Structure formats: C-alpha cells, structure tokens
Coordinates of C-alpha atoms in Angstrom, one line a residue:
M1 CA 9.4 -5.5 29.0
Y2 CA 8.2 -6.0 25.4
G3 CA 5.0 -6.5 23.6
K4 CA 3.8 -8.7 20.8
A5 CA 5.9 -8.5 17.6
F6 CA 4.4 -6.2 14.8
A7 CA 5.4 -5.3 11.3
P8 CA 5.6 -1.5 10.9
E9 CA 6.3 -1.9 7.2
Y10 CA 2.7 -2.7 6.7
Q11 CA 1.2 0.8 7.1
G12 CA -2.3 2.3 7.0
E13 CA -5.1 -0.2 6.4
L14 CA -2.5 -2.9 5.6
G15 CA -1.3 -2.6 9.2
S16 CA -4.7 -3.8 10.4
A17 CA -5.1 -6.5 7.8
L18 CA -1.7 -8.1 8.2
S19 CA 0.5 -9.3 11.0
V20 CA 4.2 -10.1 11.4
N21 CA 3.4 -13.8 10.8
S22 CA 1.3 -13.3 7.7
S23 CA 2.5 -15.5 4.9
Y24 CA 4.1 -13.5 2.1
E25 CA 1.7 -14.8 -0.5
E26 CA -1.1 -13.4 1.7
V27 CA 0.8 -10.1 2.1
L28 CA 1.3 -9.9 -1.7
D29 CA -2.4 -10.6 -2.4
T30 CA -3.6 -8.1 0.2
A31 CA -1.1 -5.4 -0.9
N32 CA -2.0 -5.8 -4.6
R33 CA -5.7 -5.3 -3.7
A34 CA -4.9 -2.2 -1.7
L35 CA -2.8 -0.9 -4.6
A36 CA -5.7 -1.4 -7.0
D37 CA -8.0 0.5 -4.6
A38 CA -5.6 3.3 -3.6
D39 CA -7.0 6.8 -4.1
T40 CA -3.9 8.8 -3.0
A41 CA -0.2 8.8 -3.7
L42 CA 0.5 7.9 0.0
E43 CA -1.9 4.9 -0.1
R44 CA -0.1 3.8 -3.3
A45 CA 3.3 4.2 -1.6
R46 CA 2.3 2.1 1.4
A47 CA 0.8 -0.7 -0.8
Q48 CA 3.8 -0.7 -3.1
L49 CA 6.1 -1.0 -0.1
A50 CA 4.3 -4.1 1.1
V51 CA 4.4 -5.5 -2.5
A52 CA 8.1 -4.9 -2.5
E53 CA 8.7 -6.6 0.8
A54 CA 6.5 -9.6 0.0
N55 CA 8.3 -10.1 -3.3
R56 CA 11.7 -9.7 -1.7
R57 CA 10.9 -12.3 0.9
L58 CA 9.6 -14.6 -1.7
G59 CA 12.9 -14.3 -3.7
R60 CA 11.3 -12.4 -6.6
V61 CA 14.0 -9.7 -6.7
D62 CA 13.0 -8.1 -10.0
A63 CA 9.4 -7.5 -8.9
A64 CA 10.7 -6.3 -5.5
G65 CA 13.0 -3.8 -7.2
S66 CA 10.2 -2.4 -9.3
A67 CA 7.9 -2.1 -6.4
W68 CA 10.2 -0.3 -4.0
R69 CA 11.1 2.2 -6.7
A70 CA 7.4 2.8 -7.4
S71 CA 6.8 3.2 -3.6
Y72 CA 9.6 5.8 -3.5
R73 CA 8.1 7.7 -6.5
S74 CA 4.7 7.7 -5.0
A75 CA 6.0 8.9 -1.6
R76 CA 8.0 11.6 -3.3
D77 CA 4.9 12.7 -5.2
T78 CA 3.0 13.2 -1.9
G79 CA 6.0 14.9 -0.3
D80 CA 6.2 12.4 2.6
P81 CA 9.8 11.9 3.8
A82 CA 8.8 9.1 6.2
A83 CA 7.2 7.1 3.3
M84 CA 10.3 7.9 1.2
A85 CA 12.5 6.5 4.0
W86 CA 10.6 3.3 4.2
A87 CA 10.9 2.8 0.4
L88 CA 14.6 3.4 0.6
W89 CA 14.9 1.0 3.5
S90 CA 13.2 -1.7 1.4
G91 CA 15.5 -0.9 -1.5
G92 CA 18.6 -1.0 0.7
T93 CA 17.5 -4.3 2.2
L94 CA 17.0 -5.8 -1.3
A95 CA 20.4 -4.5 -2.4
R96 CA 22.0 -6.3 0.6
Q97 CA 20.1 -9.5 -0.2
C98 CA 21.4 -9.3 -3.8
G99 CA 25.0 -8.8 -2.7
T100 CA 25.4 -5.2 -3.8
L101 CA 26.5 -4.0 -0.4
P102 CA 27.8 -0.5 -1.3
L103 CA 24.4 0.3 -2.9
A104 CA 22.7 -1.0 0.3
R105 CA 24.8 1.3 2.4
R106 CA 23.9 4.3 0.3
L107 CA 20.2 3.6 0.2
L108 CA 20.0 2.9 3.9
G109 CA 22.0 6.0 4.7
H110 CA 19.6 8.1 2.8
A111 CA 16.7 6.4 4.5
V112 CA 18.2 7.2 7.9
T113 CA 18.4 10.9 7.0
L114 CA 14.9 11.1 5.6
A115 CA 13.5 9.2 8.6
A116 CA 15.3 11.5 11.1
D117 CA 14.0 14.6 9.2
S118 CA 10.4 13.2 9.3
G119 CA 10.6 12.2 13.0
D120 CA 9.6 8.6 12.2
R121 CA 11.5 6.7 14.9
L122 CA 10.6 3.3 13.6
A123 CA 11.7 4.1 10.0
Q124 CA 15.0 5.5 11.4
G125 CA 15.5 2.4 13.6
Y126 CA 14.9 0.0 10.8
A127 CA 17.3 1.9 8.5
L128 CA 20.0 2.0 11.1
A129 CA 19.4 -1.7 11.7
G130 CA 19.9 -2.3 8.0
L131 CA 23.2 -0.4 8.1
A132 CA 24.3 -2.4 11.1
E133 CA 23.4 -5.7 9.4
T134 CA 25.2 -4.8 6.2
G135 CA 28.3 -4.0 8.2
R136 CA 28.0 -7.2 10.1
I137 CA 27.7 -9.3 7.0
Q138 CA 30.8 -7.6 5.6
G139 CA 32.6 -8.5 8.8
D140 CA 33.2 -4.9 9.8
Y141 CA 32.5 -5.7 13.5
A142 CA 34.4 -2.8 14.9
A143 CA 32.2 -0.3 13.0
V144 CA 28.8 -1.9 13.9
A145 CA 29.1 -3.7 17.2
E146 CA 28.3 -0.6 19.2
L147 CA 25.4 0.2 16.8
H148 CA 23.9 -3.3 17.4
E149 CA 24.1 -2.7 21.2
Q150 CA 22.5 0.8 20.9
L151 CA 19.6 -0.7 18.8
L152 CA 19.1 -3.4 21.3
E153 CA 18.8 -0.9 24.1
Q154 CA 16.3 1.2 22.1
A155 CA 14.3 -1.9 21.4
R156 CA 14.2 -2.7 25.1
A157 CA 13.3 0.8 26.0
H158 CA 10.3 0.8 23.6
G159 CA 9.3 -2.8 24.1
E160 CA 9.8 -3.8 20.5
A161 CA 10.3 -7.5 20.5
R162 CA 11.1 -7.9 16.8
H163 CA 14.0 -5.5 17.0
M164 CA 15.2 -7.0 20.2
V165 CA 15.4 -10.4 18.4
W166 CA 17.1 -8.9 15.4
A167 CA 19.7 -7.0 17.4
M168 CA 20.3 -9.8 19.9
S169 CA 20.8 -12.4 17.1
G170 CA 23.1 -10.1 15.3
I171 CA 25.3 -9.6 18.4
A172 CA 25.2 -13.4 18.9
Q173 CA 26.4 -13.9 15.3
M174 CA 29.4 -11.7 15.9
H175 CA 30.3 -13.6 19.1
R176 CA 29.9 -16.9 17.1
N177 CA 32.2 -15.6 14.3
T178 CA 34.9 -14.6 16.7
G179 CA 34.8 -17.9 18.6
D180 CA 32.9 -17.1 21.7
Y181 CA 30.4 -19.9 21.3
D182 CA 29.1 -19.9 24.9
K183 CA 28.0 -16.2 24.7
A184 CA 26.6 -16.8 21.2
L185 CA 24.5 -19.7 22.3
E186 CA 23.3 -17.8 25.3
L187 CA 22.1 -14.9 23.1
F188 CA 20.6 -17.0 20.4
E189 CA 18.6 -19.0 23.0
E190 CA 17.4 -15.7 24.6
S191 CA 16.4 -14.5 21.2
V192 CA 14.4 -17.7 20.6
R193 CA 12.7 -17.2 23.9
I194 CA 11.7 -13.6 23.2
A195 CA 10.6 -14.4 19.7
T196 CA 8.4 -17.2 21.0
E197 CA 6.8 -15.1 23.7
A198 CA 6.2 -12.2 21.2
D199 CA 4.7 -14.6 18.6
D200 CA 7.4 -13.7 16.1
A201 CA 7.7 -16.8 14.0
R202 CA 10.2 -15.4 11.5
G203 CA 12.5 -14.2 14.3
R204 CA 12.2 -17.6 15.9
A205 CA 13.2 -19.3 12.7
W206 CA 16.3 -17.2 12.2
S207 CA 17.4 -17.6 15.9
L208 CA 16.9 -21.4 15.7
R209 CA 19.3 -21.4 12.8
G210 CA 21.8 -19.6 14.9
I211 CA 21.5 -22.2 17.8
A212 CA 21.9 -25.0 15.2
D213 CA 25.1 -23.5 13.9
V214 CA 26.6 -23.2 17.4
R215 CA 25.5 -26.7 18.4
S216 CA 27.0 -28.1 15.2
V217 CA 30.4 -26.3 15.9
R218 CA 30.3 -27.8 19.4
G219 CA 29.9 -31.3 18.0
E220 CA 26.1 -31.8 18.3
P221 CA 25.1 -32.4 14.7
D222 CA 21.9 -34.4 15.3
R223 CA 20.6 -31.7 17.7
A224 CA 21.5 -29.1 15.1
L225 CA 19.6 -30.9 12.3
D226 CA 16.5 -31.2 14.5
L227 CA 16.6 -27.4 15.1
L228 CA 17.0 -26.7 11.4
S229 CA 14.0 -29.0 10.7
E230 CA 11.9 -26.9 13.1
A231 CA 13.1 -23.7 11.5
E232 CA 12.4 -25.1 8.0
A233 CA 8.8 -25.8 8.9
I234 CA 8.3 -22.1 9.9
C235 CA 10.0 -20.9 6.7
R236 CA 7.6 -23.0 4.6
T237 CA 4.5 -21.9 6.5
M238 CA 5.4 -18.2 5.9
D239 CA 6.8 -18.6 2.4
L240 CA 10.2 -17.4 3.5
A241 CA 12.1 -18.4 0.4
S242 CA 15.4 -16.7 1.2
A243 CA 15.4 -17.9 4.8
L244 CA 14.6 -21.4 3.6
A245 CA 17.6 -21.4 1.3
Y246 CA 19.9 -20.1 4.1
N247 CA 18.4 -22.9 6.3
H248 CA 19.4 -25.4 3.6
K249 CA 22.9 -23.9 3.4
M250 CA 23.3 -24.2 7.1
R251 CA 22.1 -27.8 7.0
G252 CA 25.0 -28.4 4.5
N253 CA 27.4 -26.8 7.0
V254 CA 26.2 -29.1 9.8
L255 CA 26.5 -32.2 7.6
Y256 CA 30.0 -31.1 6.4
R257 CA 31.3 -30.6 9.9
A258 CA 30.0 -34.0 10.8
G259 CA 32.0 -35.6 8.0
R260 CA 28.8 -36.5 6.0
Y261 CA 30.3 -35.1 2.8
A262 CA 28.0 -36.7 0.3
A263 CA 24.9 -35.5 2.1
A264 CA 26.5 -32.1 2.5
R265 CA 27.3 -31.9 -1.2
D266 CA 23.7 -32.7 -2.1
T267 CA 22.3 -30.1 0.4
Y268 CA 24.6 -27.4 -0.8
A269 CA 23.6 -28.1 -4.3
L270 CA 19.9 -27.7 -3.3
A271 CA 20.7 -24.4 -1.6
L272 CA 22.7 -23.2 -4.7
R273 CA 19.7 -23.9 -7.0
E274 CA 17.4 -22.0 -4.6
F275 CA 19.7 -19.0 -4.4
T276 CA 20.3 -19.0 -8.2
E277 CA 16.6 -19.0 -8.8
M278 CA 16.1 -15.9 -6.6
H279 CA 19.2 -14.1 -7.9
E280 CA 20.9 -13.9 -4.5
P281 CA 24.7 -13.7 -5.2
R282 CA 25.8 -13.9 -1.5
G283 CA 23.9 -17.1 -0.9
E284 CA 25.0 -18.5 -4.3
A285 CA 28.7 -17.9 -3.5
L286 CA 28.5 -19.3 0.1
S287 CA 26.7 -22.4 -1.3
R288 CA 29.4 -22.8 -4.0
L289 CA 32.1 -22.7 -1.4
G290 CA 30.4 -25.4 0.6
L291 CA 29.9 -27.5 -2.5
A292 CA 33.6 -27.1 -3.5
K293 CA 34.7 -28.1 0.0
S294 CA 32.4 -31.2 0.0
R295 CA 33.5 -32.3 -3.4
A296 CA 37.2 -31.9 -2.4
R297 CA 36.6 -34.2 0.6
L298 CA 34.9 -36.7 -1.8
G299 CA 38.0 -36.9 -4.0
R300 CA 37.7 -34.2 -6.6
D301 CA 40.9 -33.2 -8.4
R302 CA 42.8 -30.7 -6.3
T303 CA 43.7 -28.5 -9.2
E304 CA 40.0 -28.1 -10.1
T305 CA 39.2 -27.2 -6.5
L306 CA 41.9 -24.6 -6.4
V307 CA 40.7 -23.0 -9.6
E308 CA 37.2 -22.7 -8.1
L309 CA 38.6 -21.3 -4.8
D310 CA 40.4 -18.6 -6.7
A311 CA 37.1 -17.6 -8.5
L312 CA 35.2 -17.7 -5.1
E313 CA 37.8 -15.5 -3.5
G314 CA 37.3 -12.9 -6.2
D315 CA 33.5 -13.1 -5.8
F316 CA 33.7 -12.7 -2.0
G317 CA 36.1 -9.8 -2.4
R318 CA 33.8 -8.1 -4.9
I319 CA 30.7 -8.6 -2.7
G320 CA 32.7 -7.5 0.3
L321 CA 32.3 -10.6 2.5
R322 CA 35.5 -10.6 4.6
H323 CA 34.9 -13.7 6.7
A324 CA 33.8 -15.8 3.7
R325 CA 37.0 -14.7 1.9
E326 CA 39.0 -15.8 5.0
M327 CA 37.3 -19.2 4.8
V328 CA 38.4 -19.6 1.2
I329 CA 42.0 -18.7 2.1
A330 CA 42.0 -21.2 5.1
F331 CA 40.7 -24.0 3.0
R332 CA 43.2 -23.3 0.2
A333 CA 46.0 -23.4 2.7
E334 CA 44.7 -26.7 4.1
L335 CA 44.6 -28.2 0.6
T336 CA 48.1 -27.1 -0.3
A337 CA 49.8 -27.8 3.0
T338 CA 52.8 -30.1 2.8
P339 CA 52.3 -33.1 5.2
A340 CA 55.0 -33.6 7.8
P341 CA 57.5 -36.4 7.0
G342 CA 55.9 -39.8 7.7
T343 CA 52.4 -38.4 8.0
P344 CA 49.9 -40.1 5.7
A345 CA 47.9 -37.8 3.4
P346 CA 44.3 -37.2 4.5
R347 CA 41.7 -39.4 2.8
S348 CA 39.5 -36.9 0.9
G349 CA 36.8 -39.5 0.4
A350 CA 36.3 -40.1 4.1
T351 CA 32.7 -40.0 5.2
T352 CA 32.7 -40.6 8.9
R353 CA 35.5 -38.5 10.4
R354 CA 34.8 -34.9 11.2
S355 CA 36.4 -32.4 8.8
P356 CA 39.4 -30.5 10.2
A357 CA 38.3 -27.5 8.1
V358 CA 37.5 -24.1 9.6
P359 CA 33.8 -24.2 10.4
A360 CA 31.6 -22.3 7.9
R361 CA 30.5 -19.1 9.5
S362 CA 27.7 -17.6 7.5

C-alpha cells in the first residue's frame, strides 16, 4: 500500500545523498557543500532549500529565514515555479513554527498556486498539508478536517508513507482535542505502525508523542513517560531540536496531570529554555502556561498567577491559538471559583493527587 518514506525537499543530487532519517547536522553539511559547488541557479535553489530546512529543524530560525529567501530568489532567477513553491513552503513552515500564523497561511497559499501551475504534485501536496496543519494548530477544525482526510486519501493512493503518517496523526490530534480518545489512540497507533514499517523515524517520534498524550489523559502516566523517552531518543539521534522541546513540554503535561507538580514545573522550565533559545513563540507560550499552572499548584500567590494568565491569554490570542486560549480561560475559572459552603479549599501544594485541571492539549 505504501513504500519507504522519502524526503522530496532534498532535490537533485541531494536526494541521492540524503534520506528522510538523515540527521540535520548531516543535512546541513551536505547542503552547504552542494551550495558551494552549485553551477546553476536551480542547483543553488535546491541546496538553499535543504539548508533552510536543516536550520529550521535545528531551531536556528534566523539562518533558516535567510536560506529559504535565498532559495526563492535563486528559483525565481531560473524561472522555476516548482522550486519557488518549495521555497515558499519552507518559509511558510518556518513562519508557523515561529508563531506568525497569518504569514504562514499567505506563504503556503502562494506555494499551492505556484506548485499547481508547475504541475509538481508533491510540492502542492506539501503546501496544502502546511495549510491544513496551520489551521489545525489554530483550532479551526471545521475548515481543515476535510482537507486532512483528502490528503490522507492522496497519500494512500500514491503510497506516500510520510504523508500518511502526517495526515493520520493530524486527524488523531483533532479527535484527541475534541475528547474522542479511543479514536485518537487508534489513529496514533496506526501512524506509529506505518512510520515504523516505512522507516520514518521522525514520523514515529511525533506519533509516539501523540500516544503518550492520550495514555496520560487516560490515567497511564508511567506508560506515557516511557513512550516519551523512546521518542526523545529519536529526536536526539536526528538533531530534532524543535521536536525535542515539544517532547519535553509533553512530559511536563504528563507529570502535571499525574499530580507531580514539582517535576512538571522543572520540565516545563526546561522546555521554555529550549523554545526561547530557538525563538519559537508558540512553544514558549505553551510552556509558560504549563509553568504557571504548576507553580499555582505548588502554592504561588493567586494574584500573580492571574496576572500571568492574562498575559498568556493575550499572547495566545495574538498568535491565534484558540484551544490554548480556552485552556487559560478554564484554569482562570478554576482558580477564581468560589468553593461550595463547607467545602475545603484545594491544597495547591499537593503532589500526589491528580490535578482536576483541563488536560493540556497541545
């Protein structure tokens, strides 16, 4: 039904030299050598695209931004709309990673148009997938659920395991966020199976994180932590800096739900440092929320927490993260709720009871 995973963003000679599982330091070294040896504008565009993607995955957003723009200029110089589409896809993906979601939608929309005009089905599929993921991250499920399903069917029809894993895990995430944990778990587990059989280590790592999230919500924290450890090993092997930071944030979520607030606080703080170093505002804001909730459970002054929640609500609104904003509102309501007569106030310093807070979603 599908073949081995491959990475179409590595084009020309780079496609032969690199695989979907190449570490990003290896990708960067290979692409820089190809760039130095490039004789044509198209060769430069392809090498600069790989440089952009490697730097983006390594969390070096300034270098990634310079490289995708250089790739686009080189592609424009050679008059190749497909190469221009790939560069815009990279730029749109970077914009989403950096939390500038309206820019991501614009760049990815232009990429779809250029790819369609060029007849590059893969470039068009990747750009459409980027638009779908941007909408999913924003919580606009009504707009992108059908697109996710269409992309999954296209991936099945063409035997593209990497896109199958991407679309299936995205659909799983939407089921998870709307409370259908059984369906989410089924899809995440299928995604892991496909990624494993297709030798897609990156897809396996992301899908394992999804399973860990659902297992945690269903009260299996130790199993969830084991899955996250397995995913972390993959992230470190492939130099997946952003994925590793999200893995740490998810570990914080698991610990928080299990009532291990001190450990959750320390893990969220680690994730926050990682996201801050790579200038990833979405991850920063989500980690700050986890940190604020953990500190509140450990006895932080309620007024200070409420001030921080107000700031986070503004940040989530500006970035366009609907579900994250809903989590802020839910936790604020919990903190400010008036206990029923005769009901003892919750002990914010508890470390063993499971938190009654709404489970973190992202």
